[in-house]
Coordinates of C-alpha atoms in Angstrom, one line a residue:
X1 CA 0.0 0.0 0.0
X2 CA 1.7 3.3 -0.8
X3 CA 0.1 6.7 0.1
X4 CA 0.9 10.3 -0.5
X5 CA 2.7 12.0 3.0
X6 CA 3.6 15.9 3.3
X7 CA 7.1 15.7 3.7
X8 CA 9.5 13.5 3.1
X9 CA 9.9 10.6 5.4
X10 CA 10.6 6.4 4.9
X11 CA 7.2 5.3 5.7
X12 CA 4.5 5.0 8.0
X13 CA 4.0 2.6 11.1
X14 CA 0.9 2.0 12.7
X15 CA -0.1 5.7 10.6
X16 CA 2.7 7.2 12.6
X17 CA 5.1 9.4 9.9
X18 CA 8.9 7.3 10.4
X19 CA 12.0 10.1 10.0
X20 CA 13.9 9.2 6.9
X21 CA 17.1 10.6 8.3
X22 CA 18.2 6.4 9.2
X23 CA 17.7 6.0 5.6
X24 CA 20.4 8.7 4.5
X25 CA 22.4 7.8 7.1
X26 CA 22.2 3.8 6.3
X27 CA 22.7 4.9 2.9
X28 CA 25.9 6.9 3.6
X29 CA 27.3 4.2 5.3
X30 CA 27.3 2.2 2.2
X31 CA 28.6 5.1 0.2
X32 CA 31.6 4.7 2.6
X33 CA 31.9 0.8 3.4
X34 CA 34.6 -1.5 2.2
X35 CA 32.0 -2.4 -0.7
X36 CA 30.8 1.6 -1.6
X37 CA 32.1 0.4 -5.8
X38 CA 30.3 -2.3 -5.7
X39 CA 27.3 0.0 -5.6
X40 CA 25.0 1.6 -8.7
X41 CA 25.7 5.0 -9.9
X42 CA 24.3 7.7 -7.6
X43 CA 21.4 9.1 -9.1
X44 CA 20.9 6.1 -11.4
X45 CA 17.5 3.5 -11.6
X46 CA 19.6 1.3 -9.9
X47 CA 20.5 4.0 -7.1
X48 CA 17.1 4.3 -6.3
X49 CA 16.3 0.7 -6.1
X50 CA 18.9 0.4 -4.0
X51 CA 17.2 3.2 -1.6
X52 CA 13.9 1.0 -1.8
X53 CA 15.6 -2.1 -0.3
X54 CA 17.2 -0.3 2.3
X55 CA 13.9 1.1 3.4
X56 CA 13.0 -2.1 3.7
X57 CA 15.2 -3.5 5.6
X58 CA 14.8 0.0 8.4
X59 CA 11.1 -0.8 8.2
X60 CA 11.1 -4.3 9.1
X61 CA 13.5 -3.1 11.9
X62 CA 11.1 -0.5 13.4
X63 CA 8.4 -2.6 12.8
X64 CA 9.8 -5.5 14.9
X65 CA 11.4 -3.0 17.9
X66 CA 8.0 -1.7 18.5
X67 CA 6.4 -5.2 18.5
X68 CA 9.2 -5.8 21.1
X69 CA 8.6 -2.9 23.0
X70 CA 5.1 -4.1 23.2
X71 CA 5.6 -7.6 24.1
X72 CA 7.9 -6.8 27.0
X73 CA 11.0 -8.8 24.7
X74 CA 14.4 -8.5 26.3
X75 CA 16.3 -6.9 23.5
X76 CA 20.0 -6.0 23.4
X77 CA 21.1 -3.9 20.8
X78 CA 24.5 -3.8 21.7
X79 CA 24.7 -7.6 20.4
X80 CA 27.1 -8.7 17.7
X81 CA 25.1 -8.9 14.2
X82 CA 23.9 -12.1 13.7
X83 CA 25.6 -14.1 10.9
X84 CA 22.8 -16.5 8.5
X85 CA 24.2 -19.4 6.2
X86 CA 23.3 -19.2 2.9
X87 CA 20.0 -21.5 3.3
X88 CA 18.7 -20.0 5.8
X89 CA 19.1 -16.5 4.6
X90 CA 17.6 -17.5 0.9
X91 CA 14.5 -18.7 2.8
X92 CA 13.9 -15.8 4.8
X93 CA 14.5 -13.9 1.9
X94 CA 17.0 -10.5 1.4
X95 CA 15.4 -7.9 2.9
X96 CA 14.1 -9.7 6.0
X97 CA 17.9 -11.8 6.1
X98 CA 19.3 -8.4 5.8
X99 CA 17.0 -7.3 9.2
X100 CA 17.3 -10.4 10.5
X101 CA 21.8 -10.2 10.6
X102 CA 21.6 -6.2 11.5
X103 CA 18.7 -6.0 14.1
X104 CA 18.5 -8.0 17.5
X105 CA 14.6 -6.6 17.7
X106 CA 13.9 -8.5 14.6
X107 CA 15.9 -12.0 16.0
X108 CA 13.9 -11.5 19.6
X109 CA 10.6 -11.4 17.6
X110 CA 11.6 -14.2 15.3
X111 CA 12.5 -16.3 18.3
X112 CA 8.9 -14.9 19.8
X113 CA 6.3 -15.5 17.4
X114 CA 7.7 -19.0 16.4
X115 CA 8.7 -20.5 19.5
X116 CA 5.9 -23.0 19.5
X117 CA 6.3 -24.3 15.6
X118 CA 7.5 -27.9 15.3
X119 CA 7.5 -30.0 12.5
X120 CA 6.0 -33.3 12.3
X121 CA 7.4 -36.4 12.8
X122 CA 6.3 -37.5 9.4
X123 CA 8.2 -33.8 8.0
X124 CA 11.1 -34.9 9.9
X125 CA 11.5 -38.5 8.6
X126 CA 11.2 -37.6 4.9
X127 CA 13.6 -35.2 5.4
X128 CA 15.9 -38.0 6.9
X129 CA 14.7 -40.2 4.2
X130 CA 15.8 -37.8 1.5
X131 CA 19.4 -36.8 3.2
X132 CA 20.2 -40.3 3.6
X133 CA 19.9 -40.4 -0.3
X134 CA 22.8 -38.4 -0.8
X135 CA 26.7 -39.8 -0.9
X136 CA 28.4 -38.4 1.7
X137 CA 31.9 -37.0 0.5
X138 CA 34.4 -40.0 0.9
X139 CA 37.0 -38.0 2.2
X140 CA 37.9 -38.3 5.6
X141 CA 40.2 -34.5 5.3
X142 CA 38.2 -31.6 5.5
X143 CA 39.6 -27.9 4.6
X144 CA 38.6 -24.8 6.9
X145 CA 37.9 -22.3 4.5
X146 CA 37.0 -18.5 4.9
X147 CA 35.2 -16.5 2.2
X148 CA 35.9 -12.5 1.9
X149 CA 32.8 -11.9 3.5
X150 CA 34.5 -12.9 6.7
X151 CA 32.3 -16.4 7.0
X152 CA 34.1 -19.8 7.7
X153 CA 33.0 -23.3 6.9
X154 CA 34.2 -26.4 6.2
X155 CA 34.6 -28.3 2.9
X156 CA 36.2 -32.0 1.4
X157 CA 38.8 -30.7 -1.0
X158 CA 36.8 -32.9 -4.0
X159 CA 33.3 -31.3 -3.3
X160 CA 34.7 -28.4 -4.4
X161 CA 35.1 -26.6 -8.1
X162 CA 38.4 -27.9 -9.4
X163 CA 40.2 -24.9 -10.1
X164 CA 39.4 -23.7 -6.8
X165 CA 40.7 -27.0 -5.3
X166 CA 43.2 -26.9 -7.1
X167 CA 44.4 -23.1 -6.4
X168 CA 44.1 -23.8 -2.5
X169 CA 45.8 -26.9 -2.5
X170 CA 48.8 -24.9 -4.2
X171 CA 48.8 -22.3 -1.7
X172 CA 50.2 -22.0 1.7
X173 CA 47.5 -22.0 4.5
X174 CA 46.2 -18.2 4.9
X175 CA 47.0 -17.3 1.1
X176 CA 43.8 -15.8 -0.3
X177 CA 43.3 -17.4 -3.6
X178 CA 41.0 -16.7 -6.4
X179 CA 40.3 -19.1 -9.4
X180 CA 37.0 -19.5 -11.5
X181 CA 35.6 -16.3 -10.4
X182 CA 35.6 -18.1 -6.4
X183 CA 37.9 -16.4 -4.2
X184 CA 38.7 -18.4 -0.4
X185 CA 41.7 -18.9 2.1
X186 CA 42.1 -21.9 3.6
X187 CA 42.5 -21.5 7.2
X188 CA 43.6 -24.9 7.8
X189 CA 42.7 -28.8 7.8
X190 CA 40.2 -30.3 9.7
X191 CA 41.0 -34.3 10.4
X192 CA 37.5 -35.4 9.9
X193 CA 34.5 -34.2 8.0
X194 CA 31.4 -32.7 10.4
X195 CA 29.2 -35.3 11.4
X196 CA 25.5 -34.8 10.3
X197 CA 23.2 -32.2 11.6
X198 CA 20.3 -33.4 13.0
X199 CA 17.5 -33.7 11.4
X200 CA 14.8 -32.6 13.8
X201 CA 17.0 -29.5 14.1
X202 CA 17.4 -28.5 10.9
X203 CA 13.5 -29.0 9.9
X204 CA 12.4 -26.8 12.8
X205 CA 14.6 -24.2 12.0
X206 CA 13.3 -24.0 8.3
X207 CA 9.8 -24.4 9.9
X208 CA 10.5 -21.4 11.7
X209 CA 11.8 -19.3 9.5
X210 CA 9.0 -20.4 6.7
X211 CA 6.3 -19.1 9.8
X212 CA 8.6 -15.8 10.6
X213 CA 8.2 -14.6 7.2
X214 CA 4.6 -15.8 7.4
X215 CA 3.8 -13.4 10.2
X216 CA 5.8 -11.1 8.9
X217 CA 4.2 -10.5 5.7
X218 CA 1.3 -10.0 7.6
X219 CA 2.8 -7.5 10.3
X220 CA 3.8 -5.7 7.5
X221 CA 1.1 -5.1 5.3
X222 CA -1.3 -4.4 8.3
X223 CA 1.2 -2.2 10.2
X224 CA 3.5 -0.1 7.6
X225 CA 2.0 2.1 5.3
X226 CA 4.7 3.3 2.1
X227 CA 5.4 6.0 0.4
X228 CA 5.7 7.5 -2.7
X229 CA 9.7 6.8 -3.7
X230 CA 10.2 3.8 -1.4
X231 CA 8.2 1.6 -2.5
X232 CA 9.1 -2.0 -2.3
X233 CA 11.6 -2.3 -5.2
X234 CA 9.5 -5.3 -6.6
X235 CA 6.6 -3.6 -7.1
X236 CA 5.8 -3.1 -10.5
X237 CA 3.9 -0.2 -10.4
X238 CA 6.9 1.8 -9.5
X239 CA 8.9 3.4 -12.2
X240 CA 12.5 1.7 -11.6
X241 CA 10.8 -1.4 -11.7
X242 CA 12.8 -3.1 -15.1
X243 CA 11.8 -6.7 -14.1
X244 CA 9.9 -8.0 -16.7
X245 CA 8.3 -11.3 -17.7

């Protein structure tokens, strides 16, 4: 829903006009971060899409500290940033991911609103049933490996792309290499691969997330109103809109 406002601001919550001076300053602070050339053109299409997401991302945030504030949530904003695998933070989706990593209101009303979502037994077991399905790597040698975005994990040498393999077996441990367009440093060599997660775990916390964005959706589009310029950069009434079936 977006609605005409007098002056300029990043949206409305509960009909209450938000300042947009966290968006310029959010928005600055990409200008100036370790990935500002990365970044479209100022003034460009793509600029302003970029503006759109952002507002996003502050919306979902002030939407979820004053669902905090109202359920009495302990919040601590002083916390590290959360870090999401790659999974998780595809289900949740970029904007809400993007909230999710930034905002310890928005993990305190995750953890809140889907604390009593479990999955079947039947959910479980076919997710057991299809794992199981899948070769583990033979390899009993495992590589620590850390991307530039500062995240670790650990990989068999041979699930890996070749040149990329191939590049980090060449280098010594703590050499950033870059092969293929894939760029890792391998932190060291772990003597045995990580045993499975477990199952029941790793189905609730998709469960959760799946009713997070759920409720979310739903918070948002009874709770924030938009405005004219920030719209949701997917909406294809909006001019900068260039995605096209």
């Amino acid at each position: 829903m977006t609605t005409p406002v007098e002056a300029p601001v990043l949206g409305l919550l509960d009909g209450r006009p938000l300042s947009r001076t966290g968006l310029d300053r959010r928005l600055a602070a990409l200008r100036t971060g370790p990935r500002a050339a990365a970044l479209p053109a100022p003034g460009s299409g793509e600029d302003r899409q970029l503006a759109r997401w952002v507002a996003q991302v502050l919306l979902t945030e002030a939407l979820c500290e004053a669902v905090a504030a109202e359920r009495g949530l302990a919040v601590h904003p002083e916390a590290a940033p959360a870090r999401l695998d790659q999974q998780a933070a595809v289900e949740l989706g970029s904007v809400t991911a993007a909230a999710y990593e930034g905002s310890a209101a928005v993990r305190a009303v995750c953890a809140e609103v889907t604390a009593d979502v479990e999955p079947s037994a039947a959910e479980v077991a076919h997710y057991r049933a299809l794992t199981e399905l899948t070769e583990r790597p033979p390899s009993a040698v495992s590589w620590r490996l850390a991307l530039p975005d500062g995240s670790t994990f650990d990989a068999a040498p041979e699930t890996l792309p070749l040149a990329l393999s191939d590049a980090l077996r060449a280098a010594p441990p703590g050499e950033r290499v870059t092969a293929a367009g894939w760029t890792a440093t391998r932190l060291g060599t772990v003597s045995a691969p990580a045993p499975a997660p477990d199952a029941s775990a790793v189905v609730r916390a998709a469960a959760r997330r799946a009713a997070f964005v759920r409720w979310l959706d739903h918070a948002r589009a009874t709770r924030i109103t938009l405005v004219p310029g920030l719209e949701h950069p997917g909406d294809p009434a909006q001019p900068d809109n260039h995605h096209r079936h």
